[in-house]
mmCIF file of C-alpha atoms in Angstrom:
data_model
loop_
_atom_site.group_PDB
_atom_site.id
_atom_site.type_symbol
_atom_site.label_atom_id
_atom_site.label_comp_id
_atom_site.label_asym_id
_atom_site.label_seq_id
_atom_site.Cartn_x
_atom_site.Cartn_y
_atom_site.Cartn_z
ATOM 1 C CA UNK A 1 65.211 51.530 69.281
ATOM 2 C CA UNK A 2 64.920 48.876 72.278
ATOM 3 C CA UNK A 3 67.611 47.520 73.321
ATOM 4 C CA UNK A 4 68.948 44.807 71.399
ATOM 5 C CA UNK A 5 71.834 41.956 72.035
ATOM 6 C CA UNK A 6 74.161 44.049 70.428
ATOM 7 C CA UNK A 7 73.211 47.384 73.052
ATOM 8 C CA UNK A 8 74.232 45.003 75.748
ATOM 9 C CA UNK A 9 77.310 43.520 74.117
ATOM 10 C CA UNK A 10 78.449 46.808 73.318
ATOM 11 C CA UNK A 11 77.799 48.209 77.333
ATOM 12 C CA UNK A 12 79.036 45.070 78.553
ATOM 13 C CA UNK A 13 82.078 45.417 77.024
ATOM 14 C CA UNK A 14 81.988 49.146 77.271
ATOM 15 C CA UNK A 15 81.491 49.027 81.096
ATOM 16 C CA UNK A 16 84.222 46.149 81.341
ATOM 17 C CA UNK A 17 86.953 47.970 79.093
ATOM 18 C CA UNK A 18 86.166 51.501 81.179
ATOM 19 C CA UNK A 19 85.592 50.052 84.279
ATOM 20 C CA UNK A 20 89.652 49.330 85.493
ATOM 21 C CA UNK A 21 90.663 53.019 83.579
ATOM 22 C CA UNK A 22 88.451 54.782 85.639
ATOM 23 C CA UNK A 23 89.684 53.752 89.090
ATOM 24 C CA UNK A 24 93.085 54.266 88.137
ATOM 25 C CA UNK A 25 92.285 57.236 87.557
ATOM 26 C CA UNK A 26 90.195 58.361 90.084
ATOM 27 C CA UNK A 27 93.225 56.697 92.299
ATOM 28 C CA UNK A 28 95.494 59.403 90.402
ATOM 29 C CA UNK A 29 92.829 62.197 90.738
ATOM 30 C CA UNK A 30 92.666 61.693 94.318
ATOM 31 C CA UNK A 31 96.332 61.544 95.509
ATOM 32 C CA UNK A 32 98.799 62.888 92.217
ATOM 33 C CA UNK A 33 101.911 62.176 93.792
ATOM 34 C CA UNK A 34 101.639 58.763 95.095
ATOM 35 C CA UNK A 35 103.492 55.827 94.916
ATOM 36 C CA UNK A 36 100.328 54.127 94.540
ATOM 37 C CA UNK A 37 99.112 55.979 91.886
ATOM 38 C CA UNK A 38 102.687 56.072 89.640
ATOM 39 C CA UNK A 39 102.344 52.364 89.724
ATOM 40 C CA UNK A 40 99.137 52.065 88.847
ATOM 41 C CA UNK A 41 98.969 54.475 85.664
ATOM 42 C CA UNK A 42 102.530 53.482 84.246
ATOM 43 C CA UNK A 43 104.042 50.255 85.927
ATOM 44 C CA UNK A 44 105.453 48.744 88.922
ATOM 45 C CA UNK A 45 109.422 50.106 89.600
ATOM 46 C CA UNK A 46 108.719 52.403 86.864
ATOM 47 C CA UNK A 47 108.563 55.884 86.785
ATOM 48 C CA UNK A 48 106.927 59.010 85.146
ATOM 49 C CA UNK A 49 109.272 59.908 81.250
ATOM 50 C CA UNK A 50 109.092 63.449 82.559
ATOM 51 C CA UNK A 51 106.523 65.813 83.801
ATOM 52 C CA UNK A 52 104.595 65.949 80.647
ATOM 53 C CA UNK A 53 103.509 62.278 80.721
ATOM 54 C CA UNK A 54 102.585 63.066 84.303
ATOM 55 C CA UNK A 55 100.713 66.079 83.309
ATOM 56 C CA UNK A 56 99.143 64.623 80.078
ATOM 57 C CA UNK A 57 98.096 60.971 82.508
ATOM 58 C CA UNK A 58 96.701 62.851 85.290
ATOM 59 C CA UNK A 59 94.713 65.886 82.976
ATOM 60 C CA UNK A 60 93.104 62.390 80.926
ATOM 61 C CA UNK A 61 92.023 61.961 84.251
ATOM 62 C CA UNK A 62 90.252 65.165 84.570
ATOM 63 C CA UNK A 63 89.013 64.725 81.296
ATOM 64 C CA UNK A 64 88.145 61.507 81.196
ATOM 65 C CA UNK A 65 85.681 62.254 84.919
ATOM 66 C CA UNK A 66 83.979 64.949 83.681
ATOM 67 C CA UNK A 67 83.339 64.225 80.106
ATOM 68 C CA UNK A 68 83.529 60.470 79.042
ATOM 69 C CA UNK A 69 82.405 58.903 82.738
ATOM 70 C CA UNK A 70 79.281 60.833 82.296
ATOM 71 C CA UNK A 71 78.619 60.436 78.422
ATOM 72 C CA UNK A 72 78.613 56.930 78.823
ATOM 73 C CA UNK A 73 76.602 56.249 82.443
ATOM 74 C CA UNK A 74 74.379 58.942 80.955
ATOM 75 C CA UNK A 75 74.284 56.953 77.258
ATOM 76 C CA UNK A 76 73.658 54.664 78.892
ATOM 77 C CA UNK A 77 70.443 55.280 80.713
ATOM 78 C CA UNK A 78 69.523 56.492 77.629
ATOM 79 C CA UNK A 79 69.809 52.859 75.674
ATOM 80 C CA UNK A 80 68.068 51.403 77.821
ATOM 81 C CA UNK A 81 64.837 53.197 77.942
ATOM 82 C CA UNK A 82 65.265 53.140 73.845
ATOM 83 C CA UNK A 83 65.803 57.674 73.638
ATOM 84 C CA UNK A 84 67.641 58.262 70.255
ATOM 85 C CA UNK A 85 69.249 60.412 73.003
ATOM 86 C CA UNK A 86 70.976 57.442 74.787
ATOM 87 C CA UNK A 87 72.207 56.418 71.860
ATOM 88 C CA UNK A 88 73.896 59.900 70.832
ATOM 89 C CA UNK A 89 75.751 60.295 74.547
ATOM 90 C CA UNK A 90 76.746 56.514 73.540
ATOM 91 C CA UNK A 91 78.379 56.864 70.706
ATOM 92 C CA UNK A 92 80.155 60.133 72.146
ATOM 93 C CA UNK A 93 81.626 58.509 74.158
ATOM 94 C CA UNK A 94 82.746 56.135 72.024
ATOM 95 C CA UNK A 95 83.627 58.610 69.629
ATOM 96 C CA UNK A 96 85.543 60.352 72.166
ATOM 97 C CA UNK A 97 87.062 57.139 73.362
ATOM 98 C CA UNK A 98 87.889 55.923 69.539
ATOM 99 C CA UNK A 99 89.956 59.317 68.893
ATOM 100 C CA UNK A 100 92.234 59.313 72.164
ATOM 101 C CA UNK A 101 93.239 56.249 71.771
ATOM 102 C CA UNK A 102 94.093 56.278 68.454
ATOM 103 C CA UNK A 103 96.483 58.993 69.764
ATOM 104 C CA UNK A 104 98.024 57.012 72.466
ATOM 105 C CA UNK A 105 97.912 54.068 69.782
ATOM 106 C CA UNK A 106 101.096 55.774 68.240
ATOM 107 C CA UNK A 107 102.033 58.505 70.460
ATOM 108 C CA UNK A 108 102.974 55.478 73.478
ATOM 109 C CA UNK A 109 103.366 52.619 71.194
ATOM 110 C CA UNK A 110 107.716 52.531 71.902
ATOM 111 C CA UNK A 111 107.356 52.882 75.342
ATOM 112 C CA UNK A 112 104.489 50.765 75.798
ATOM 113 C CA UNK A 113 104.554 48.102 73.646
ATOM 114 C CA UNK A 114 107.808 47.392 73.812
ATOM 115 C CA UNK A 115 108.111 45.840 77.626
ATOM 116 C CA UNK A 116 104.295 44.280 76.967
ATOM 117 C CA UNK A 117 104.285 42.869 73.594
ATOM 118 C CA UNK A 118 101.885 42.726 70.728
ATOM 119 C CA UNK A 119 99.300 40.760 72.244
ATOM 120 C CA UNK A 120 98.808 42.430 74.945
ATOM 121 C CA UNK A 121 98.916 45.814 73.395
ATOM 122 C CA UNK A 122 96.713 45.488 70.529
ATOM 123 C CA UNK A 123 94.263 44.463 72.869
ATOM 124 C CA UNK A 124 93.969 45.293 76.696
ATOM 125 C CA UNK A 125 96.132 48.428 76.751
ATOM 126 C CA UNK A 126 94.877 50.238 73.548
ATOM 127 C CA UNK A 127 93.478 48.275 71.074
ATOM 128 C CA UNK A 128 90.086 47.836 73.468
ATOM 129 C CA UNK A 129 89.886 51.463 73.909
ATOM 130 C CA UNK A 130 90.001 51.613 70.369
ATOM 131 C CA UNK A 131 87.749 48.433 69.139
ATOM 132 C CA UNK A 132 85.614 49.509 71.300
ATOM 133 C CA UNK A 133 85.020 53.679 70.557
ATOM 134 C CA UNK A 134 84.477 52.554 66.752
ATOM 135 C CA UNK A 135 82.009 49.951 67.136
ATOM 136 C CA UNK A 136 80.003 51.677 69.533
ATOM 137 C CA UNK A 137 80.330 55.033 67.534
ATOM 138 C CA UNK A 138 78.956 53.008 64.360
ATOM 139 C CA UNK A 139 76.370 51.140 66.216
ATOM 140 C CA UNK A 140 74.479 54.468 67.803
ATOM 141 C CA UNK A 141 75.168 56.459 64.056
ATOM 142 C CA UNK A 142 72.672 53.264 62.994
ATOM 143 C CA UNK A 143 70.450 53.252 65.346
ATOM 144 C CA UNK A 144 69.787 56.450 65.298
ATOM 145 C CA UNK A 145 69.103 56.306 61.699
ATOM 146 C CA UNK A 146 66.484 53.803 62.331
ATOM 147 C CA UNK A 147 68.670 50.439 61.949
ATOM 148 C CA UNK A 148 67.608 47.894 63.989
ATOM 149 C CA UNK A 149 69.855 44.607 64.798
#
């Protein structure tokens, strides 16, 4: 189960996709009510739509830092060690990313899509999380089942 070129591509894509999000979330966790956190999470000169929007963003930040980041990091370590458990953890991080971002893809469309447009909306804002999550999950399942590519 040694890592292949596909493994490297998915790990690097996952790191590039997750790093800015987790940095923004860390700022939100560090100082939830600061102007900087609000600006980084929802954009300059915008405000939280309501307290539920703020609480959801804060809850997602906690969930990502307590669950997704450790799964991703441990999964990457295990994948590069060629261990099946690494692919299971990496795939689990992908599954969580896929699940929550499909929800957000539909939930946030009325707010984000009109101001950002289709290209940004279906790529960085939500798309990359969905695409990476689906591919990381599928790849991990195939690798654990013995398929090598």
